[in-house]
mmCIF file of C-alpha atoms in Angstrom:
data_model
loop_
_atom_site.group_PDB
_atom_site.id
_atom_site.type_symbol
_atom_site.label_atom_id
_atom_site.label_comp_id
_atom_site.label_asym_id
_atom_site.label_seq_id
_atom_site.Cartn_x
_atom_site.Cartn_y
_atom_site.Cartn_z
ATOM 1 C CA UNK A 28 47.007 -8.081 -38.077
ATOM 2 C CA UNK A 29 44.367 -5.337 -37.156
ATOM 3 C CA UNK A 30 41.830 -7.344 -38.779
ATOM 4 C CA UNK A 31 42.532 -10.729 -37.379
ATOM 5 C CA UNK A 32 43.003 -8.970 -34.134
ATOM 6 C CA UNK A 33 39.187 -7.082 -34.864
ATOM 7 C CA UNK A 34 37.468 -10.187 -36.272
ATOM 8 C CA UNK A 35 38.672 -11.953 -32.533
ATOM 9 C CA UNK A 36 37.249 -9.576 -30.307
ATOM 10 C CA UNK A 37 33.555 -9.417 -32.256
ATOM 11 C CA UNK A 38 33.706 -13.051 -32.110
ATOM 12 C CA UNK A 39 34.496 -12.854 -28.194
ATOM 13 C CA UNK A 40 31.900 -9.650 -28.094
ATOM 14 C CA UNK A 41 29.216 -12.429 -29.697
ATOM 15 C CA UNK A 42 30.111 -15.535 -27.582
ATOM 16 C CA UNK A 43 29.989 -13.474 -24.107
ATOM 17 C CA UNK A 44 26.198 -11.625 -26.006
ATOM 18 C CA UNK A 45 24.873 -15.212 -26.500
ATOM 19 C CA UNK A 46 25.991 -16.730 -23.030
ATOM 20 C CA UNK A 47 24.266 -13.082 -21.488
ATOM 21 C CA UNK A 48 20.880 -13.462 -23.081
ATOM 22 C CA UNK A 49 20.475 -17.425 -24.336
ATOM 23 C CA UNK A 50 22.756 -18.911 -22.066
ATOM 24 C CA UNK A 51 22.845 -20.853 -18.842
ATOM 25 C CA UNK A 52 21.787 -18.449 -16.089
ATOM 26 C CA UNK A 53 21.392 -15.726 -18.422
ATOM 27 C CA UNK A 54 18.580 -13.095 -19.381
ATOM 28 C CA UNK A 55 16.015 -15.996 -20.411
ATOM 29 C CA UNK A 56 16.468 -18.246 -17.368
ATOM 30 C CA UNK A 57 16.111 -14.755 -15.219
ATOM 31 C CA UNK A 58 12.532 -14.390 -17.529
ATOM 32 C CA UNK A 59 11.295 -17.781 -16.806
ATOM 33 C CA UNK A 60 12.457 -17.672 -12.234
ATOM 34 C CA UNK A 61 10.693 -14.630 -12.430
ATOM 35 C CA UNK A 62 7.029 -15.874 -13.927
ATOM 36 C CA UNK A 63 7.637 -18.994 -11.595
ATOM 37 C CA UNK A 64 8.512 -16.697 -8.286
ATOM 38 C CA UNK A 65 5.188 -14.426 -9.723
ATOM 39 C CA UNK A 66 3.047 -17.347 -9.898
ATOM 40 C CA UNK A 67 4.294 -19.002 -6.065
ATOM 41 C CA UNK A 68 3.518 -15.288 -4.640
ATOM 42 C CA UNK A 69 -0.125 -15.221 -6.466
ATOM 43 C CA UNK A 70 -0.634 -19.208 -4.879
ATOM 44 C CA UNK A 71 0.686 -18.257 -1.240
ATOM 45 C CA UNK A 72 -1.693 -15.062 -0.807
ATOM 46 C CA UNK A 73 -4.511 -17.180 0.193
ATOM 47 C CA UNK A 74 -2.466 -19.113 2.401
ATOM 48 C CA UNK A 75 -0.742 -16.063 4.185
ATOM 49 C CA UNK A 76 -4.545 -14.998 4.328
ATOM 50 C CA UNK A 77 -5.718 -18.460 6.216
ATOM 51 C CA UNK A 78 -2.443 -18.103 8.565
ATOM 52 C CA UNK A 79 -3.315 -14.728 9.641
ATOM 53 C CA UNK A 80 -7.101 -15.623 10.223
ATOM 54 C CA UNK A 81 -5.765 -18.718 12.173
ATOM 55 C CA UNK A 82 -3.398 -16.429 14.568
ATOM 56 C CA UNK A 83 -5.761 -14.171 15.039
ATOM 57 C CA UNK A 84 -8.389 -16.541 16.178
ATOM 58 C CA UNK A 85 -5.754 -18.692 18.388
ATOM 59 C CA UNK A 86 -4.731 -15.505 19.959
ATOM 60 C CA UNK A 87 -8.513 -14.989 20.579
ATOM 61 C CA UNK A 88 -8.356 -18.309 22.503
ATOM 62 C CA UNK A 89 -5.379 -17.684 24.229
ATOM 63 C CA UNK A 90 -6.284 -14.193 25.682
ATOM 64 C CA UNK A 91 -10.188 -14.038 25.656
ATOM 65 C CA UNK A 92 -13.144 -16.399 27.098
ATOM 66 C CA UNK A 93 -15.733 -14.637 24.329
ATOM 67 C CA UNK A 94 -14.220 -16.976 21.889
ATOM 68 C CA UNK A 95 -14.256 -20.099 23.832
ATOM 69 C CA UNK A 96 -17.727 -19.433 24.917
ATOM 70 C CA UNK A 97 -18.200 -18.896 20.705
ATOM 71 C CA UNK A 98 -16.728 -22.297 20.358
ATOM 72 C CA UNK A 99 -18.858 -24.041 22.833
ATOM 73 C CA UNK A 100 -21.910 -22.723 22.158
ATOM 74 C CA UNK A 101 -21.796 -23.541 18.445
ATOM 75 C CA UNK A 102 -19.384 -26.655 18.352
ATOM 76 C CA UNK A 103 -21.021 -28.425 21.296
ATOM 77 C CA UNK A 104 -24.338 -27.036 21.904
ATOM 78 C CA UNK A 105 -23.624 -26.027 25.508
ATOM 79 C CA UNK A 106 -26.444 -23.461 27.677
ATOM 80 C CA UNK A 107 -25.011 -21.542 30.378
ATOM 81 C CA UNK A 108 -26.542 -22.226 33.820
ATOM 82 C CA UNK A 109 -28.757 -19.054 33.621
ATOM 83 C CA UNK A 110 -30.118 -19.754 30.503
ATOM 84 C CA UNK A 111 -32.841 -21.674 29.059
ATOM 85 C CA UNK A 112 -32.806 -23.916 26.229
ATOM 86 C CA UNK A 113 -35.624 -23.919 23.870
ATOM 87 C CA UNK A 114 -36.602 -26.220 20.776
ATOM 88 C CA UNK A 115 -38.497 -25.096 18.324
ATOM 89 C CA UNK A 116 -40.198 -27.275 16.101
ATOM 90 C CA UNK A 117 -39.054 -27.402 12.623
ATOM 91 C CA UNK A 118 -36.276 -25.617 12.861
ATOM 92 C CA UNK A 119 -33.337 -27.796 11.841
ATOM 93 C CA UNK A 120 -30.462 -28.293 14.438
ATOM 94 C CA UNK A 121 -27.310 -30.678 14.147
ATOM 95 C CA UNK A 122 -28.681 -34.409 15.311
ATOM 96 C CA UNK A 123 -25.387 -34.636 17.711
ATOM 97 C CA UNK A 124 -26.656 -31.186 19.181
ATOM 98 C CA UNK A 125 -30.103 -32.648 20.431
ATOM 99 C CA UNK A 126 -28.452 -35.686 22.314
ATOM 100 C CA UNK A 127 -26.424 -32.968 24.357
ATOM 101 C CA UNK A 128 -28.864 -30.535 24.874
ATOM 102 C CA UNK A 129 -31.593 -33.161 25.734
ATOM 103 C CA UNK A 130 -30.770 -33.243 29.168
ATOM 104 C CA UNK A 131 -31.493 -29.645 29.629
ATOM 105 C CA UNK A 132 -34.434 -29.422 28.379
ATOM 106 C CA UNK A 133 -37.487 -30.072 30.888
ATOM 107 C CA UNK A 134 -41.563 -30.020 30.746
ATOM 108 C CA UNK A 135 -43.358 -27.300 31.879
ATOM 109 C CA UNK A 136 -44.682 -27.940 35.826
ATOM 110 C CA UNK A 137 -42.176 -30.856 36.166
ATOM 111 C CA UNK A 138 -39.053 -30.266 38.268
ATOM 112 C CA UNK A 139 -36.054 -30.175 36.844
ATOM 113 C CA UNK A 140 -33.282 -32.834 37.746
ATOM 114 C CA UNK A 141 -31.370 -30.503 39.845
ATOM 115 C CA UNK A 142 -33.568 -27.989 41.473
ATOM 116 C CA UNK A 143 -34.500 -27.747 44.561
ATOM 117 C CA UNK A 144 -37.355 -28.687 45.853
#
């Protein structure tokens, strides 16, 4: 009886053994979420990264003109009023950027379009 009873539980120890390290949800499948969760973490840094940069700089917009004036200066080509706009020859500037900033630009000992005179 003792060894019927013995040869029952090892076979019961063995089955519960198998289903905890081959089994369905066991060790292995814990193994393989684990790589997959490792690999999604290493693929999101970058994007985390990009997120952060992108609050940061919306914030920027949101609470300071610096950054607008950033943006329109190198986006759109815009002068301020008190400034003048210079071209220098052979120095390479976006072909967009030269229709916009053509208006400013005026010959020496002409007027320009809105000064007084």
């Amino acid at each position: 009886m003792h060894k019927w009873l013995m040869g029952a539980l090892l076979a019961v120890l063995g089955l519960l053994q198998y289903q905890l390290w081959l089994g369905n949800g066991g060790w292995k499948d814990l193994q393989l979420v684990e790589e997959r969760v490792a690999v999604q973490e290493a693929a999101n840094v970058p994007m985390r990264e990009r997120n952060a940069r992108l609050a940061a700089e919306v914030t920027d917009l949101k609470t300071g003109l610096d950054a607008i004036e950033e943006r329109a200066r190198s986006d759109m080509g815009m002068v301020r009023s008190d400034e003048q706009f210079f071209w220098v020859p052979g120095v390479a500037i976006e072909a967009e950027l030269v229709g916009i900033n053509a208006g400013l630009v005026t010959q020496p000992g002409l007027p320009s379009e809105g000064a007084d005179e």
